Short mmCIF file of C-alpha atoms in Angstrom, two decimals:
data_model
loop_
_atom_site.label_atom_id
_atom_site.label_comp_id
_atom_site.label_asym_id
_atom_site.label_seq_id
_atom_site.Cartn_x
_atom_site.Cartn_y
_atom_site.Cartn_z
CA UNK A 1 31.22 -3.28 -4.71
CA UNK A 2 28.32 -5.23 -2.80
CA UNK A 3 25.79 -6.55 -5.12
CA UNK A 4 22.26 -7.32 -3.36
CA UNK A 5 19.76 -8.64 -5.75
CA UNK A 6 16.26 -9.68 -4.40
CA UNK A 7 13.67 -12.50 -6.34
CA UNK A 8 10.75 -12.58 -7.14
CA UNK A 9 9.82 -8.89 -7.86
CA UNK A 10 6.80 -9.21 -6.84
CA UNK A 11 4.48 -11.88 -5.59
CA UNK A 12 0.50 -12.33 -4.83
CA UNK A 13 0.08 -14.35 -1.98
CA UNK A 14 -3.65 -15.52 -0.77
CA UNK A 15 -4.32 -14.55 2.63
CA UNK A 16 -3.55 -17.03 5.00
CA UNK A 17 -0.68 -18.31 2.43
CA UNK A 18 3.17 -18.66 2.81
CA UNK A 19 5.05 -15.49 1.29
CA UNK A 20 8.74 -16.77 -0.14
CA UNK A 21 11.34 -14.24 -0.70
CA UNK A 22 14.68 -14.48 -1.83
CA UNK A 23 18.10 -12.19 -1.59
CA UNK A 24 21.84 -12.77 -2.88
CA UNK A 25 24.86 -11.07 -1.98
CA UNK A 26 28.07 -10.75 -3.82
CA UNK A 27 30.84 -10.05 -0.96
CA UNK A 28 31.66 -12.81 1.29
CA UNK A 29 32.97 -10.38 3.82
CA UNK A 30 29.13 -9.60 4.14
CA UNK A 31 27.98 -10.54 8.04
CA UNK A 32 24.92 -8.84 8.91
CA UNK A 33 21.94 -8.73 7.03
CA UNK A 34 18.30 -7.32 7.86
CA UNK A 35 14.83 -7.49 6.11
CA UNK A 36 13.12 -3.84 6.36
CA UNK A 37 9.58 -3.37 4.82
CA UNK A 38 7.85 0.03 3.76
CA UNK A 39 4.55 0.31 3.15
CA UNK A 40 3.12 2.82 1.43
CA UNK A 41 4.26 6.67 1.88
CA UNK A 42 6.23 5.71 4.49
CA UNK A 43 9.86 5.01 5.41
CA UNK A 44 11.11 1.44 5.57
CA UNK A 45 11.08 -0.44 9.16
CA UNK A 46 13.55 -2.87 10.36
CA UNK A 47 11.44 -6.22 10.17
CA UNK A 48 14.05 -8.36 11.57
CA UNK A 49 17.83 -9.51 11.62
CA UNK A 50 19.86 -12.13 11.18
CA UNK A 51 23.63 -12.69 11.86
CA UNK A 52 24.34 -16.52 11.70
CA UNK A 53 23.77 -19.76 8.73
CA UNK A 54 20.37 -21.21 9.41
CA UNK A 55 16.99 -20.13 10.41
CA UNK A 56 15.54 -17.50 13.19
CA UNK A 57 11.61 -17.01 13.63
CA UNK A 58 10.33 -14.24 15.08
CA UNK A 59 6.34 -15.13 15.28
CA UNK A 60 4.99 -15.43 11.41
CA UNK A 61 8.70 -14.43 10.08
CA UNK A 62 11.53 -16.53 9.72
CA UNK A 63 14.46 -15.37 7.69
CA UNK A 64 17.16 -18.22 6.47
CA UNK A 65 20.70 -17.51 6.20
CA UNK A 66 23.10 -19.68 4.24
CA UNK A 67 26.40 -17.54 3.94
CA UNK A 68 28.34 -20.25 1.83
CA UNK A 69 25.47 -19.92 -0.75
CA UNK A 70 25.51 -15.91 -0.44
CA UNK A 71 21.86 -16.17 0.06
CA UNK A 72 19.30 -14.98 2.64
CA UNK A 73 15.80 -15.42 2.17
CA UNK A 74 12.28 -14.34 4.28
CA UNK A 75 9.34 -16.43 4.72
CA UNK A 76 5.97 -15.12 5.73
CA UNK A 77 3.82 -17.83 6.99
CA UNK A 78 0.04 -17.08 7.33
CA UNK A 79 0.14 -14.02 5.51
CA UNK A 80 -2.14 -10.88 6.54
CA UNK A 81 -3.36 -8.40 3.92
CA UNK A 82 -1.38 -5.61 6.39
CA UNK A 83 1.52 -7.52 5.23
CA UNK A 84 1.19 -5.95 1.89
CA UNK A 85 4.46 -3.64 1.63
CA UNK A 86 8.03 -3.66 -0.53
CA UNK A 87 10.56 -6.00 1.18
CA UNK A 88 14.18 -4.94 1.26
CA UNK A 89 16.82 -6.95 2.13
CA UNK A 90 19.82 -5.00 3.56
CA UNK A 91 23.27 -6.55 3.92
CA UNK A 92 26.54 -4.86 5.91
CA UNK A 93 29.39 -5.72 5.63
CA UNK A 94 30.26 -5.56 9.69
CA UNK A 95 28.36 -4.08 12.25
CA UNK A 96 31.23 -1.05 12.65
CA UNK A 97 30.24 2.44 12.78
CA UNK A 98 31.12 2.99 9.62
CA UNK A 99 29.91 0.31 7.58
CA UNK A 100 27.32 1.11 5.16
CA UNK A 101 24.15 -0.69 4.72
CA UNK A 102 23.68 -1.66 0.67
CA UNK A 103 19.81 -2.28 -0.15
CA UNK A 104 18.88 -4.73 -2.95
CA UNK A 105 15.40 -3.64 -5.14
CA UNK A 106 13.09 -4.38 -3.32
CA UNK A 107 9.81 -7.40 -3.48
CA UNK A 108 6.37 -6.16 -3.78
CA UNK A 109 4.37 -8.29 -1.65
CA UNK A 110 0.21 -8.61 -2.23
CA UNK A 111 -1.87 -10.42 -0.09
CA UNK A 112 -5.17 -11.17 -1.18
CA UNK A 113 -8.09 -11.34 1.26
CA UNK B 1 11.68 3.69 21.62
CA UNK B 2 13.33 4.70 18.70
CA UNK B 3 12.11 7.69 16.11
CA UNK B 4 13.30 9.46 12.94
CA UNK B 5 11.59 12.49 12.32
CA UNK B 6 11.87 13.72 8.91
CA UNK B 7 10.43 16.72 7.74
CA UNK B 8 9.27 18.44 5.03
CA UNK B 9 7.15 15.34 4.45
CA UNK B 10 7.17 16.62 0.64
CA UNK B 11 8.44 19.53 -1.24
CA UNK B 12 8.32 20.87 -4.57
CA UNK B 13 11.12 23.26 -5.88
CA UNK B 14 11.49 25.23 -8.75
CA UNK B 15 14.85 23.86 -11.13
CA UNK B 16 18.62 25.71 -10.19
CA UNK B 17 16.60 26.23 -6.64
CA UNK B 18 18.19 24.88 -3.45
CA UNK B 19 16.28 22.67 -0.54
CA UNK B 20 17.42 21.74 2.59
CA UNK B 21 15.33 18.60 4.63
CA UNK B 22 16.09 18.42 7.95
CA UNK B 23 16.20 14.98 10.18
CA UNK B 24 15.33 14.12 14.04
CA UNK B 25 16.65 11.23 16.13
CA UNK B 26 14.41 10.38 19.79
CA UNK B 27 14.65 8.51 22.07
CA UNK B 28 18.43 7.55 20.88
CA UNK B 29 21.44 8.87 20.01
CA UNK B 30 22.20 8.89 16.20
CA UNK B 31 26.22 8.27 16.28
CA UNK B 32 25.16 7.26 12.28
CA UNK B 33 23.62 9.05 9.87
CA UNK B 34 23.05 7.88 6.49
CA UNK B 35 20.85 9.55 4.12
CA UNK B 36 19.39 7.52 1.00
CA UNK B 37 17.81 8.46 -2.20
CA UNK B 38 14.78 6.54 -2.97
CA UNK B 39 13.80 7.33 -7.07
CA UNK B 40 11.19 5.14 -8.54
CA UNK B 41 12.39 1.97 -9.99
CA UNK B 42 15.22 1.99 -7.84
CA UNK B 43 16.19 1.14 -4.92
CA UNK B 44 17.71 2.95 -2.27
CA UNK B 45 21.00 4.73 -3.30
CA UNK B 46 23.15 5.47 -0.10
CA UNK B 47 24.46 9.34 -0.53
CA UNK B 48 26.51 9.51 2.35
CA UNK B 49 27.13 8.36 5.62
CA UNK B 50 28.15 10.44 8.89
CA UNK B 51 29.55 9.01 11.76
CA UNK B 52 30.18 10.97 14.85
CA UNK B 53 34.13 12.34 15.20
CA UNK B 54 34.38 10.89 11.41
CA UNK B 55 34.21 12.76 8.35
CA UNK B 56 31.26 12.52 6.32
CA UNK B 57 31.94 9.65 3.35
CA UNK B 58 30.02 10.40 0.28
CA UNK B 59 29.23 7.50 -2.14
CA UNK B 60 29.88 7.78 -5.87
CA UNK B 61 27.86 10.05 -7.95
CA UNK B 62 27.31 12.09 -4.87
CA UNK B 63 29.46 14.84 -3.72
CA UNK B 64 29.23 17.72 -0.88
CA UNK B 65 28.87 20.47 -3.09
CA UNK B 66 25.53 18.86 -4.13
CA UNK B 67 24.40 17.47 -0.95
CA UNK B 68 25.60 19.11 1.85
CA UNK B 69 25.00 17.42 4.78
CA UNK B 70 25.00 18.69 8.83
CA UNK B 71 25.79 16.29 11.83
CA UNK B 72 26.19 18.62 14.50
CA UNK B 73 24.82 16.67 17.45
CA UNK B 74 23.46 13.04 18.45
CA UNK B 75 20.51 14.02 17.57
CA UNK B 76 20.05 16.02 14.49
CA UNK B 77 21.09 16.08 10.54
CA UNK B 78 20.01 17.71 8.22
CA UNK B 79 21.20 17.44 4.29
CA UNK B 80 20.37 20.44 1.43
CA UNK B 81 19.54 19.73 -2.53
CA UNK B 82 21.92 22.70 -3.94
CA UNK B 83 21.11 23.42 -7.59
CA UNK B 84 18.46 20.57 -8.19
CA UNK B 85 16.99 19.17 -11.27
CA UNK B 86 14.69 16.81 -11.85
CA UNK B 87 16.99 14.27 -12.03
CA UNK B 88 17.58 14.80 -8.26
CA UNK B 89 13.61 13.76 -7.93
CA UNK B 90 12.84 10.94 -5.33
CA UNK B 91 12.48 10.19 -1.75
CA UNK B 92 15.25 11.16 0.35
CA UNK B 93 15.24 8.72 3.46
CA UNK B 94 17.57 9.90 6.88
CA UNK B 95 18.75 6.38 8.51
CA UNK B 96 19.96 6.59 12.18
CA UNK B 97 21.13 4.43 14.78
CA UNK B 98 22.94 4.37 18.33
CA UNK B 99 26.14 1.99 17.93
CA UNK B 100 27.35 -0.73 16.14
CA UNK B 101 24.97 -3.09 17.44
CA UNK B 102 21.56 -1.88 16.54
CA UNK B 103 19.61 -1.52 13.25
CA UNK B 104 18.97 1.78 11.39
CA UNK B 105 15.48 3.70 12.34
CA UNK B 106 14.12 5.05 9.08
CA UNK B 107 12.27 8.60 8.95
CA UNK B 108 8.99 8.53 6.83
CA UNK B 109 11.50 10.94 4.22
CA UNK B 110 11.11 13.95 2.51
CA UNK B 111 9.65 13.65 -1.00
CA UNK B 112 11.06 16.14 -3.83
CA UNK B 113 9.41 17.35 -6.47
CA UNK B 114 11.77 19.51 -8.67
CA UNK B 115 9.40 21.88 -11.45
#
């Protein structure tokens, strides 16, 4: 059974700081993996993906992937007080039809202004 | 683009009452389903997942007497709370998304309250 555990569980981050957070994985079959964040009263949002070892940006976000070491993590450069939310990681297994998507705890992210 | 309707937003039911929540896929077509269970201090637990000409899986601890669940078209599910308790408290999320090769769409979920 796919374990996803996520570090730190929460962090304060000053605005305009760099936001570091980490996720492990227990199943090596695991291939796909996406950070969603929900902000309050609402339902989580695909932030972004990423599929292959080593880093992808996508403007202030870049998430690291390092499948050997079971570990993805998200960095938030710059960080914005609207980036305030929970942070899930989500891992699948493949991108089939049928594959479920297993959620690790969540990090609550605070950035102070 | 791509929207999850969910609605009730929130709900309160009295205990040994039934609820049903009802979900809406636009601007896609939802060959998945999977409906989550949000309860505070924990994470998402995945109930079940539908798939289009699949049956519908049901994780552990959740079963279809419980949590009945409709798929009947691309772009509608909708899942009922038989019997709850308020043990079956939390934020029920509907997931969606068109294909293998695109990430779930998340409804705002409906929030139960059991009394």
């Amino acid at each position: 059974q796919q374990k996803v555990q996520q570090s730190p569980e929460s962090l304060i981050v000053p605005e305009g700081g760099m936001a570091s957070l980490n996720c492990t994985f227990s199943d090596r079959n695991s291939q796909y993996f996406w950070w969603y964040r929900q902000h309050s009263g609402e339902g989580p949002k695909a932030l972004m993906s990423i599929f292959s070892n080593g880093d992808k940006k996508e403007g202030r976000f870049t998430a690291h992937l390092n499948k050997a070491s079971l570990h993805v993590s998200l960095h938030i450069k710059d960080s914005q007080p609207s980036d305030s939310a929970l942070y899930f990681c989500a891992v699948t297994p493949s991108n089939s039809a049928g594959n479920k998507l297993t959620f690790g705890i969540g990090t609550r992210v605070l950035v102070r202004p | 683009g791509a929207l999850v309707y969910q609605y009730p937003r929130r709900t309160i039911c009295k205990s040994g009452t039934s609820m049903r929540m009802e979900c809406q896929a636009v601007g896609f077509q939802a060959t998945s389903v999977a409906w989550y269970r949000q309860s505070p201090q924990k994470t998402f637990e995945l109930i079940a997942l539908s798939t289009v000409n699949s049956a519908i899986k049901y994780e552990q601890n959740f079963t279809q007497e419980k949590f009945p669940i409709s798929h009947p078209n691309l772009s509608f599910s909708s899942m009922t709370v038989l019997n709850a308790y308020l043990e079956d408290r939390g934020l029920y999320l509907c997931g969606a998304r068109e294909g293998a090769s695109s990430d779930y769409t998340f409804g705002s979920g409906t929030r139960l309250l059991v009394i």
